[in-house]
Coordinates of C-alpha atoms in Angstrom, one line a residue:
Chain A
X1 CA -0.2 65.9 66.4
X2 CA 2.4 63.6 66.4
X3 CA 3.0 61.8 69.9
X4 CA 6.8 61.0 70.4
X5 CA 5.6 57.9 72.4
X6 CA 4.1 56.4 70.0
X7 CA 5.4 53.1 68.0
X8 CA 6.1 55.4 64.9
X9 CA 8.5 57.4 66.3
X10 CA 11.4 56.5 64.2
X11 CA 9.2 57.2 61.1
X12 CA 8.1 60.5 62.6
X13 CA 11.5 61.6 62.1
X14 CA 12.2 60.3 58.9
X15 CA 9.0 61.4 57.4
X16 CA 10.3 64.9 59.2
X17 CA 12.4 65.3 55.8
X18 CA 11.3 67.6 53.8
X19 CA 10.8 67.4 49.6
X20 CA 14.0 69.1 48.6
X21 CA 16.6 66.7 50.1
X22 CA 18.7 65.4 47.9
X23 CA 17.9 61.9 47.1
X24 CA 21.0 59.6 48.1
X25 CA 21.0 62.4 50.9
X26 CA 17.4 61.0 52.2
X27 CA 18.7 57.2 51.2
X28 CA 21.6 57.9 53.4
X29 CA 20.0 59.3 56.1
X30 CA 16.8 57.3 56.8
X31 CA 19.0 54.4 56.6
X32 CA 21.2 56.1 59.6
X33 CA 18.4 57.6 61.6
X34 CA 16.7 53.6 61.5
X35 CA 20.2 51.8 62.6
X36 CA 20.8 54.5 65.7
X37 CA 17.3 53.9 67.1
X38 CA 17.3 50.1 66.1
X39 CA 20.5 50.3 68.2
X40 CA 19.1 52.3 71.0
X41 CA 16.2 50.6 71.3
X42 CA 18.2 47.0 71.4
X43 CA 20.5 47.9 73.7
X44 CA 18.2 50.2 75.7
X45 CA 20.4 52.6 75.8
X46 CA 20.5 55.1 78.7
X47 CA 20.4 58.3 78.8
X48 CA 23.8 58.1 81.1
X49 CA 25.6 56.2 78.2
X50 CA 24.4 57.8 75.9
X51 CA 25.7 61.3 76.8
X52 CA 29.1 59.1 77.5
X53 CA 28.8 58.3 73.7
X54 CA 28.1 62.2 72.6
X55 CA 31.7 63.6 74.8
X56 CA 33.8 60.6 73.6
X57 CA 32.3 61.8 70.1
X58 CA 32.8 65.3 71.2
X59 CA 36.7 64.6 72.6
X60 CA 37.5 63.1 69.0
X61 CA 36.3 66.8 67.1
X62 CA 38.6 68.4 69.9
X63 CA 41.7 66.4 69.4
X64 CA 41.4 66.6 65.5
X65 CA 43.7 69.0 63.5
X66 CA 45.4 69.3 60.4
X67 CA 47.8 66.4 61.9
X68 CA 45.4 64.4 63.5
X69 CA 42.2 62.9 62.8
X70 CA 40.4 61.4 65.6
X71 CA 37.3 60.9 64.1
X72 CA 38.7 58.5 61.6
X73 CA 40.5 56.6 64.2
X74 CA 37.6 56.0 65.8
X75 CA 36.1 55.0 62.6
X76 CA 39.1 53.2 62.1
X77 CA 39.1 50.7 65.2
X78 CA 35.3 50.1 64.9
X79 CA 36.2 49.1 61.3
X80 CA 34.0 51.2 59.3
X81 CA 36.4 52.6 57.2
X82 CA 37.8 49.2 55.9
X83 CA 34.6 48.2 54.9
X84 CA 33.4 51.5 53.7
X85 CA 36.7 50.7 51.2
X86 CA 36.0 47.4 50.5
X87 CA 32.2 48.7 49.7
X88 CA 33.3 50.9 47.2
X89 CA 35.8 48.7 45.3
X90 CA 34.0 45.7 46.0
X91 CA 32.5 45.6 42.7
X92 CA 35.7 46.0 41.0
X93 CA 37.6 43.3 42.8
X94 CA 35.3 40.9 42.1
X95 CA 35.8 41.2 38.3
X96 CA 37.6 38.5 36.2
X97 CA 39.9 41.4 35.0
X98 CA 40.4 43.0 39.0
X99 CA 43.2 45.6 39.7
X100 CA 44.9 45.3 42.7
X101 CA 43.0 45.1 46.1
X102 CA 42.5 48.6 47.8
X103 CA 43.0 49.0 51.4
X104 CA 42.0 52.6 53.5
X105 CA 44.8 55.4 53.1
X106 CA 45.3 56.2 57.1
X107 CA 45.6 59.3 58.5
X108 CA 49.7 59.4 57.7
X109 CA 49.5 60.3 53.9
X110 CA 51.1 63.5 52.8
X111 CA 51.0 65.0 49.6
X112 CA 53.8 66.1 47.7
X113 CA 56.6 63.6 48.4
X114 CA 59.9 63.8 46.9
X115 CA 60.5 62.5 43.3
X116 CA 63.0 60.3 42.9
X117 CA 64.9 58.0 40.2
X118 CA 64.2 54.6 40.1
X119 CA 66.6 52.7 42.5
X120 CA 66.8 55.2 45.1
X121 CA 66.7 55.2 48.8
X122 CA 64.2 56.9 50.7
X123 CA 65.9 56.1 54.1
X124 CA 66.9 59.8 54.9
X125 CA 67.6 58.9 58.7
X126 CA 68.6 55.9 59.6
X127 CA 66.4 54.0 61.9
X128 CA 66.8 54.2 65.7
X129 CA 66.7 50.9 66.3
X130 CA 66.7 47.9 64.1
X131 CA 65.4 47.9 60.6
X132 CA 66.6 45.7 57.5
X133 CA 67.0 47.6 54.1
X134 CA 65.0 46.2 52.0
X135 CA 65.3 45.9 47.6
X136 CA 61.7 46.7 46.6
X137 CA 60.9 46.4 42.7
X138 CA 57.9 45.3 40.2
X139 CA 56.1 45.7 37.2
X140 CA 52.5 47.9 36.7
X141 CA 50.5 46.1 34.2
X142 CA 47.0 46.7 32.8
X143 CA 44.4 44.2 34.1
X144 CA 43.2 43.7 31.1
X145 CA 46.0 43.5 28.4
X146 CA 48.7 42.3 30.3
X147 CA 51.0 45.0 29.0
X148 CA 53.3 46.7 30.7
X149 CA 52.1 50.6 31.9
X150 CA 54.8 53.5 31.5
X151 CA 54.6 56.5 33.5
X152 CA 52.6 55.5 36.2
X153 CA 53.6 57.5 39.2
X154 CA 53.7 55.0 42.7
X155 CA 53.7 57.2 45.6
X156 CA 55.6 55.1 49.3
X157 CA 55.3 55.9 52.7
X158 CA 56.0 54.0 55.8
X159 CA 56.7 54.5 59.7
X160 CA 59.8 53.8 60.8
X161 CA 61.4 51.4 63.4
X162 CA 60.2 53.1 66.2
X163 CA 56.8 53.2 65.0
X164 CA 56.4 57.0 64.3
X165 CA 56.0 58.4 60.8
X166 CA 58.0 61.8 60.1
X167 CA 55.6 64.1 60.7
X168 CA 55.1 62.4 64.2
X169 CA 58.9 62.6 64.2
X170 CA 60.8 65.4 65.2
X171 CA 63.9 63.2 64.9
X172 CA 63.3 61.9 61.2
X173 CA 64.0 64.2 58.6
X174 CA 61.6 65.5 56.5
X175 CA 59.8 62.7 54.3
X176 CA 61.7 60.3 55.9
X177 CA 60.4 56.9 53.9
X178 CA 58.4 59.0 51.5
X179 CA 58.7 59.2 48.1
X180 CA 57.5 59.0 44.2
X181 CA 58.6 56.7 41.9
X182 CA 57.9 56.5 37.8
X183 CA 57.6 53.4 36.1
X184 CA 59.9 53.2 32.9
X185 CA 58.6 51.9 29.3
X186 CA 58.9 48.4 30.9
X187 CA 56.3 49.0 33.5
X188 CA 59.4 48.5 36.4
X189 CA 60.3 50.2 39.5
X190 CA 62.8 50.0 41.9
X191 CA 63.3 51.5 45.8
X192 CA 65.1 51.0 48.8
X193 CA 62.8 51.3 51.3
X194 CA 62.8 49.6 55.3
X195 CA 61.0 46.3 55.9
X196 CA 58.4 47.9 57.8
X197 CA 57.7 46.8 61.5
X198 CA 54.4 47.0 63.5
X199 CA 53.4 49.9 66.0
X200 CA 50.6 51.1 67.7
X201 CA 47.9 53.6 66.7
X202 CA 47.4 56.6 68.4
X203 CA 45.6 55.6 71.9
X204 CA 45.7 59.4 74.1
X205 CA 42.5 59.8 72.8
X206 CA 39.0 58.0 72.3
X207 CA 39.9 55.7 70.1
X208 CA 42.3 54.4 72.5
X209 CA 39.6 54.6 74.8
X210 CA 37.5 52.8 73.1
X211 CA 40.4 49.7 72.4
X212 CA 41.0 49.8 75.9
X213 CA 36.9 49.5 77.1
X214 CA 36.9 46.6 74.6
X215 CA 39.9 44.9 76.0
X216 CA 42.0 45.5 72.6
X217 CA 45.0 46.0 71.7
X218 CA 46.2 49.1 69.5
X219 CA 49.0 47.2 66.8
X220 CA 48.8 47.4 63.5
X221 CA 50.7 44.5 61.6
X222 CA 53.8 46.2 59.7
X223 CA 52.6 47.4 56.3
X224 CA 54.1 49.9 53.3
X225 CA 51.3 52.3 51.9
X226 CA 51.1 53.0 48.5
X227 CA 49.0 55.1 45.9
X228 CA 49.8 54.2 42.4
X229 CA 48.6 56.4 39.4
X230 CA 48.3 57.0 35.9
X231 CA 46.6 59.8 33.5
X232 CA 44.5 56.8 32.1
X233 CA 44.2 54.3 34.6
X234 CA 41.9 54.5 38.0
X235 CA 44.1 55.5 40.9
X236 CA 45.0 52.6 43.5
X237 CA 45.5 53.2 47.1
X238 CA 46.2 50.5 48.9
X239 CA 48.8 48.6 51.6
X240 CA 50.9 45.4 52.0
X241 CA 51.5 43.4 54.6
X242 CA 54.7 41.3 55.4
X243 CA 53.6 37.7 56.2
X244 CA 55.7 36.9 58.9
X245 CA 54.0 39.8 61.1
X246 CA 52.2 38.0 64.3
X247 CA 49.5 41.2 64.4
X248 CA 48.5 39.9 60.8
X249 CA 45.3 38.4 61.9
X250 CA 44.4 41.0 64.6
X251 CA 45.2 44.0 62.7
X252 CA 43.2 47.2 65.4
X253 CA 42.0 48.6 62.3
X254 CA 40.8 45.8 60.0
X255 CA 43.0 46.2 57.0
X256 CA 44.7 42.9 56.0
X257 CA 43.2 41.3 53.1
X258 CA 44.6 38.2 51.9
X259 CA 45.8 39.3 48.6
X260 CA 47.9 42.3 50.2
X261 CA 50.5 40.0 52.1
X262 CA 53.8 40.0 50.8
X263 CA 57.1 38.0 51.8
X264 CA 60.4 39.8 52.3
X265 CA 62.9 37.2 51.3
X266 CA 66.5 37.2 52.2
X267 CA 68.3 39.3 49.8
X268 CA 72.4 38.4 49.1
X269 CA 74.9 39.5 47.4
X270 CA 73.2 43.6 47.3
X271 CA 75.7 45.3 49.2
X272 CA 72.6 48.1 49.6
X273 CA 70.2 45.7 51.4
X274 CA 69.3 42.8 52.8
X275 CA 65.8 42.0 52.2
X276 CA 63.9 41.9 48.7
X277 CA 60.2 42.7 48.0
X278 CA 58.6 42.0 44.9
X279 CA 55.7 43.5 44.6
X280 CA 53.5 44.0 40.9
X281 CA 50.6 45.8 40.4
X282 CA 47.8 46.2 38.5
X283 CA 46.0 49.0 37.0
X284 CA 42.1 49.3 35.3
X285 CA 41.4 51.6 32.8
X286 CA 37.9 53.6 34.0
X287 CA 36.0 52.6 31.0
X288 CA 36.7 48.8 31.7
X289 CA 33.8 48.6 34.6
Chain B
X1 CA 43.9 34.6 59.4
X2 CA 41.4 36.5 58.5
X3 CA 40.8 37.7 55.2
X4 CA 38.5 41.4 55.5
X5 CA 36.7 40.9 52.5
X6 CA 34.9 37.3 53.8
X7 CA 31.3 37.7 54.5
X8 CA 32.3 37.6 58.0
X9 CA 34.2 41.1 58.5
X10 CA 31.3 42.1 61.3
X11 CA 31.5 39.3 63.2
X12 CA 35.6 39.6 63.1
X13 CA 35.1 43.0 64.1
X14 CA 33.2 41.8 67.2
X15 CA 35.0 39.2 67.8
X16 CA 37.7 41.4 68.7
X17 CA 36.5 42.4 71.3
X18 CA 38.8 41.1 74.5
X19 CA 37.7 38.3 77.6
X20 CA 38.2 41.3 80.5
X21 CA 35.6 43.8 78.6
X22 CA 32.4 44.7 80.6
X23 CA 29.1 42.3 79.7
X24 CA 27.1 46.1 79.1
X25 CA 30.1 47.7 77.1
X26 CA 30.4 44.0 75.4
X27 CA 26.0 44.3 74.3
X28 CA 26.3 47.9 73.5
X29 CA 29.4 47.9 71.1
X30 CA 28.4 45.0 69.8
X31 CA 25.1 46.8 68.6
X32 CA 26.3 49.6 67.9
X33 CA 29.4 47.8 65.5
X34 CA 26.7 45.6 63.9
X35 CA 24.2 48.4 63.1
X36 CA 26.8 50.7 61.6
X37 CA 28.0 48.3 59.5
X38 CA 24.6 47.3 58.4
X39 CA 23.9 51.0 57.6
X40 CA 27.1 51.0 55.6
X41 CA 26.5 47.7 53.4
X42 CA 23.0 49.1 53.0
X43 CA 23.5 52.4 51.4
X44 CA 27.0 50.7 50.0
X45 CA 28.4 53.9 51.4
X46 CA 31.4 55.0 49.6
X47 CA 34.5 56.6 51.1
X48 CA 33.6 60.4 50.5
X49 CA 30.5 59.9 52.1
X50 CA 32.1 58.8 54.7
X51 CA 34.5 61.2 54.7
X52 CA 31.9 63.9 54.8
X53 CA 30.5 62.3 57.9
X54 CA 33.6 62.1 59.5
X55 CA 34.2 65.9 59.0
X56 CA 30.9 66.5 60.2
X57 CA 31.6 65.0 63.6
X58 CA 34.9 66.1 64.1
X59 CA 33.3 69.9 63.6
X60 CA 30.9 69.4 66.3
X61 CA 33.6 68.4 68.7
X62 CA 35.7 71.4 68.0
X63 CA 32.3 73.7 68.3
X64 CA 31.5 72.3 71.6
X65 CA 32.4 73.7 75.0
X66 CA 31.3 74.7 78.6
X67 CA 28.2 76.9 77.1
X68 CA 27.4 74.3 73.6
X69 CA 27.3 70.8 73.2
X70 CA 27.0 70.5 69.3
X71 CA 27.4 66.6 69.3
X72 CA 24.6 66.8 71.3
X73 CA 22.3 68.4 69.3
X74 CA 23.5 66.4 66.4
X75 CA 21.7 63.8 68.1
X76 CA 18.4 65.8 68.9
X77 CA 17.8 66.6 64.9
X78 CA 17.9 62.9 64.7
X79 CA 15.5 62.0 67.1
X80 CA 18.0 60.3 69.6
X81 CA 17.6 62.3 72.8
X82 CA 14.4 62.0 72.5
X83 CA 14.3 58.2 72.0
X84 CA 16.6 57.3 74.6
X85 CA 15.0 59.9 76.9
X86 CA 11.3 57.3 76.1
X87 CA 13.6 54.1 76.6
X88 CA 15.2 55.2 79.9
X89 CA 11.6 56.4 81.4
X90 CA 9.2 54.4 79.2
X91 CA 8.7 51.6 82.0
X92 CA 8.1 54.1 84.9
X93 CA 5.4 55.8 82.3
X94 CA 3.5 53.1 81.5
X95 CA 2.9 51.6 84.9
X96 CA -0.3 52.6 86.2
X97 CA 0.5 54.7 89.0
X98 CA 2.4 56.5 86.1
X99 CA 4.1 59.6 87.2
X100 CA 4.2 62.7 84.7
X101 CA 6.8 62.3 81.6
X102 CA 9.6 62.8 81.1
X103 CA 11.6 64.9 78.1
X104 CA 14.9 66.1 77.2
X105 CA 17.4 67.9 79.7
X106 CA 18.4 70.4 76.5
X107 CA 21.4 71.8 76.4
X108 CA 20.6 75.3 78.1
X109 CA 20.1 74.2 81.8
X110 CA 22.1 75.6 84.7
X111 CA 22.5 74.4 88.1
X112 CA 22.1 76.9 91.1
X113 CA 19.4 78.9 90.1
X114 CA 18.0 81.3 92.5
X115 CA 15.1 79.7 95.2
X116 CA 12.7 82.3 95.5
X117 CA 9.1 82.1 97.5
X118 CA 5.9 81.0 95.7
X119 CA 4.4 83.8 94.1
X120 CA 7.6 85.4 92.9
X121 CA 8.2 86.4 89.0
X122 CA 11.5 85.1 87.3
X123 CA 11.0 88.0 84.7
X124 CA 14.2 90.1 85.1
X125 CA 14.9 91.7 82.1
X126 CA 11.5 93.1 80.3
X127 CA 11.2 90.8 76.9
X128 CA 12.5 93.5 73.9
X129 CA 9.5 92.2 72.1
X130 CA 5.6 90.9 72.5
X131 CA 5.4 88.4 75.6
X132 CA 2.7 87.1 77.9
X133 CA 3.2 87.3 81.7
X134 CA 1.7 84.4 83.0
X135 CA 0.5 83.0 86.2
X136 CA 1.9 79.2 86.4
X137 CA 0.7 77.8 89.6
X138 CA 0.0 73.7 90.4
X139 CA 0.1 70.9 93.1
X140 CA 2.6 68.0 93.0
X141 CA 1.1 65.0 94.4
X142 CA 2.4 61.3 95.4
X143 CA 1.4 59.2 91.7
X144 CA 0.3 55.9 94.2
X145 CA -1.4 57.7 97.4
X146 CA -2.8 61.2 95.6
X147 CA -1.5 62.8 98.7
X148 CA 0.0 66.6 98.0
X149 CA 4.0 66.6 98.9
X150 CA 5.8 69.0 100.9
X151 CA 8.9 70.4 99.9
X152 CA 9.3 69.7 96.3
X153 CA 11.7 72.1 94.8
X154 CA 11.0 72.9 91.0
X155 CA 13.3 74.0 89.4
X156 CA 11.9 76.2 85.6
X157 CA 13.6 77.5 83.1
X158 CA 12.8 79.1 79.9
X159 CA 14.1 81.7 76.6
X160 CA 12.7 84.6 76.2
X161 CA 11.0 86.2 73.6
X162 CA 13.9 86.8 71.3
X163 CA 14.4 83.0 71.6
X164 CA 17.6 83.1 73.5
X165 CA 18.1 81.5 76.9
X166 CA 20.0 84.3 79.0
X167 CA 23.4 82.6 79.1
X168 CA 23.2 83.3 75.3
X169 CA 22.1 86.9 75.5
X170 CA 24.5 89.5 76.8
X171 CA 21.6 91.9 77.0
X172 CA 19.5 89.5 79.9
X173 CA 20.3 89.9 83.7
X174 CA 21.8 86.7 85.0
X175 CA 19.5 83.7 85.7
X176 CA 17.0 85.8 83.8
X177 CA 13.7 83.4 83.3
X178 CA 15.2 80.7 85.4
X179 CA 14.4 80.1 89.0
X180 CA 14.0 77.5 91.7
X181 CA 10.1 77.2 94.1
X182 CA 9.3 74.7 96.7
X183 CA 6.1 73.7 97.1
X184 CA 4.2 74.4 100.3
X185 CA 2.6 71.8 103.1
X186 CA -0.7 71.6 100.4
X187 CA 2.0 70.7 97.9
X188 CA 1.0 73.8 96.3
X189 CA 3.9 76.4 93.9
X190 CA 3.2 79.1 91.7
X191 CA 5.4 81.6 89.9
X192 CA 4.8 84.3 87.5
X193 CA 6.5 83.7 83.8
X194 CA 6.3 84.2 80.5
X195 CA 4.1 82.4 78.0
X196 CA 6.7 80.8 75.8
X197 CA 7.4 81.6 72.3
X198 CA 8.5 79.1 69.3
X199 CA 12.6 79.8 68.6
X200 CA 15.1 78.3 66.4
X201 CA 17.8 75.6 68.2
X202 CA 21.5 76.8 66.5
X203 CA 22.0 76.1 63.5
X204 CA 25.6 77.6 62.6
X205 CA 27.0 74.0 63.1
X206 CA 26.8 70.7 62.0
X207 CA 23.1 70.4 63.4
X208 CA 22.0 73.1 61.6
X209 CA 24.0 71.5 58.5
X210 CA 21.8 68.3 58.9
X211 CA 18.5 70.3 59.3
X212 CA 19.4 72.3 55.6
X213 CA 20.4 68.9 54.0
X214 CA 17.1 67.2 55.3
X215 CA 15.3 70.2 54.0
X216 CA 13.9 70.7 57.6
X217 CA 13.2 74.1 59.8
X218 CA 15.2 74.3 63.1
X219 CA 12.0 75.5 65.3
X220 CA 11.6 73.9 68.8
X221 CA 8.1 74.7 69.9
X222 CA 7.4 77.0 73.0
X223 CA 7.6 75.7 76.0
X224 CA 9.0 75.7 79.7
X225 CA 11.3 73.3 81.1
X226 CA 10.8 71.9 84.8
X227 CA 12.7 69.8 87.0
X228 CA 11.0 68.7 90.1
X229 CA 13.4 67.3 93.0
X230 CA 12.5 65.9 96.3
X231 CA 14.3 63.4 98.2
X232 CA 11.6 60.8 99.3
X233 CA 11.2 60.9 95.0
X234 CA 12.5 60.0 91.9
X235 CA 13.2 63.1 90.0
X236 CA 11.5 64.6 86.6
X237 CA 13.1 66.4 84.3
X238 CA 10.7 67.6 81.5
X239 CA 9.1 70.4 79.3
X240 CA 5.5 71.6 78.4
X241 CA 4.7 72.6 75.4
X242 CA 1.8 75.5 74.7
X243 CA -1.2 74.1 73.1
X244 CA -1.7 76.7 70.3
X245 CA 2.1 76.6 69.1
X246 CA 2.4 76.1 65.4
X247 CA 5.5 73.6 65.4
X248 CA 4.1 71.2 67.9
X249 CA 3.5 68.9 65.1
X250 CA 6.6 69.2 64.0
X251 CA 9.5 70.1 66.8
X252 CA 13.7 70.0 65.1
X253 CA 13.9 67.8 68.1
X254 CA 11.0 65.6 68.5
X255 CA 10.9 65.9 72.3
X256 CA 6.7 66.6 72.0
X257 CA 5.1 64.4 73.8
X258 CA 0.8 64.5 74.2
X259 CA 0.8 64.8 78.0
X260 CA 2.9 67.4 78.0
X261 CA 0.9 69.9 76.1
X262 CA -0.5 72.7 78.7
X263 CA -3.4 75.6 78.1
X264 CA -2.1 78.9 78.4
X265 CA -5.6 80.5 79.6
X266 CA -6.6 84.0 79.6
X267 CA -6.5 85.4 82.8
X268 CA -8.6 88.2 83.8
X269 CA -8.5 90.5 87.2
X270 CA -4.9 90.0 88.3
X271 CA -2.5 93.0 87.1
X272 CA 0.4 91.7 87.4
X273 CA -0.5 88.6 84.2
X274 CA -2.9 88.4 81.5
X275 CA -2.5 84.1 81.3
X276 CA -2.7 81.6 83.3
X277 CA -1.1 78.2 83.6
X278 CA -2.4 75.4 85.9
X279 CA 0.3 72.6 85.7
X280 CA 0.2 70.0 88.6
X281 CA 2.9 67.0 88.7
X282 CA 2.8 63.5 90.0
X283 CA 5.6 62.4 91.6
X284 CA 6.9 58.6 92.0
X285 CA 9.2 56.6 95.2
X286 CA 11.7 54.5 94.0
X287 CA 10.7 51.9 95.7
X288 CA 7.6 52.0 94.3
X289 CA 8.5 50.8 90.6

């Protein structure tokens, strides 16, 4: 009989898996099951924190919905899912031929943003405070060739000035700073967009908690998301950062990698903005790995 | 500033962590940020895992509520209760005026069950199938001086037959199989019971996901829980388990320990039970660790 007491307790309950787990499943999950009783057993945890842990981890399912997601928040400000990104496109990165740097998508994406023509706005309220209008273009390339890539579809989305995305919004129209764009046979695009500012993360819920027990604060430096794709290229999700944002090296959730921070330089003579972004991209094909 | 994909993204991660954070919260996120991480880089766990995990949790926050804690049992399938249960007690245990150990609260305890005299059944419903009445009757004693104590109240729960607790059954009287003794000036209890039966923890949520993933059954062995309070003492919460159960070797919750495994005796000559249990206790002063 197996005594729970015994040294080989966290090997009792790895060995309690049985023959027809999956194998990454079992890989996973002994790896887990070690790390939470190494843990425990550092820390000594109690019993008393520990139950605080489960209802914090509890209070995040409750708060979740099809808006919301609490549990990656959390995830978010302990910075797992920045490195769970750079994990998986680590390896890519690092080749001499690397696409673009990826960065975690947030919890903000929606799917299904307006199309628009190349040189559009996608200001559709004007901000309530602040904001410079800001002429945002570049060129997709392959990371290999060089060459320009038609038809790849870059999908924008940013919070406005008051730190709120739309759907947070009830003041912004609908897909407010959203929108698709196509690159044409030259590989360019074009957008009006806002040079984005910094806000807060949510922080009513655990993940708040959680900044505020670690004497944190909740800003994100101001950042444009984008997903760029193409029928034959491997999808890019990723953000920028503008380089003048003071939250650029204490970012709550971890996402600032060198390679993503852009400048937004003075723009004159545009009647339709005062800022410029230039921003290129580039795209791998799947089989180059 | 710092760039997230330097071999130092952990220690940035910690590092975060403000001047007016608590020295415990400080060592236990800490840990807990460097052991996650560690899992992470170890399995090079990609984003859908993740994902999936993320899901997971979130779905045992919206299951839980006043009558379920799922993100607690999420943690008994993977052995945590159990070990932070041994971490928090292990000291008092090993001393050698050890008093009796300790196991898991579980999540079907109530407060306020009914104090009836010694002698008294806490069968109120008949069992709809099989079941043993037994005879459980013991001594609590001082663990230092041997000396019987006065006064203890015990507090026992337990499921019956059909391997539902009666909170979870609509067809059990209230506080069936649940009630509170005090032991007399010998230090002497004794109730009449059921012999326990082997039943399955719930497994419609994400703990019952884990179990079917790691290819494991969700059977907690048979057993009785106890609490014994008194207020010269340090209080015990634990459960103990019947000697000829199948799944002792193998509990879904790993809460087994050797010295809590108990004879459920033929009992001849007494028509109200055909077992008997003889259980005595050791209790332990605070001041005495």
């Amino acid at each position: 009989m197996v005594d729970q007491f015994d040294p080989n307790f966290t090997e009792n309950v790895i060995n309690a898996t049985g023959p027809k787990t999956d194998p990454r499943m079992r890989q996973v999950m002994t790896s887990l099951i070690r790390h939470l009783h190494d843990f425990a057993r550092e820390v000594e945890l109690t019993v008393d924190e520990w139950m605080a842990g489960v209802n914090l981890i509890n209070w995040a399912g409750q708060m979740s919905n099809d808006r919301r997601n609490e549990g990656q928040l959390v995830c978010d400000v302990l910075g797992l899912e920045s490195l769970v990104d750079e994990i998986t496109f680590s390896r890519a990165a690092n080749a001499p031929d690397a696409a673009t740097a990826t960065a975690i998508l947030g919890p903000f994406f929606r799917t299904g943003a307006p199309h628009y023509p190349n040189g559009s706005s996608i200001i559709k309220t004007p901000p309530t405070e602040g904001g410079e209008v800001t002429f945002m273009h570049g060129r997709v390339v392959d990371s290999t060739t060089g060459e320009p890539i038609e038809g790849v579809v870059i999908d924008v989305w940013e919070a406005s000035t008051n730190g709120l995305y739309e759907q947070q919004d009830p003041n912004q129209a609908d897909c407010n700073l959203r929108g698709r764009f196509t690159t044409d046979k030259d590989g360019k695009y074009s957008l009006y967009c806002l040079r984005p500012t910094p806000y807060p993360i949510p922080f009513d819920g655990p993940a708040g908690k959680i900044l505020q027990l670690l004497d944190r604060h909740p800003m994100r430096p101001a950042h444009i998301h984008l997903i760029a794709t193409h029928k034959d290229y491997k999808p890019i999700t990723t953000q920028i950062f503008d380089s003048e944002d003071k939250y650029l090296s204490n970012d709550s959730v971890f996402a600032v990698k060198h390679s993503l921070v852009v400048e937004f330089k003075p723009l004159e003579g545009n009647d339709q903005a005062t800022r410029e972004l230039e921003y290129d991209l580039k795209l791998k094909k799947p089989s180059s790995t």
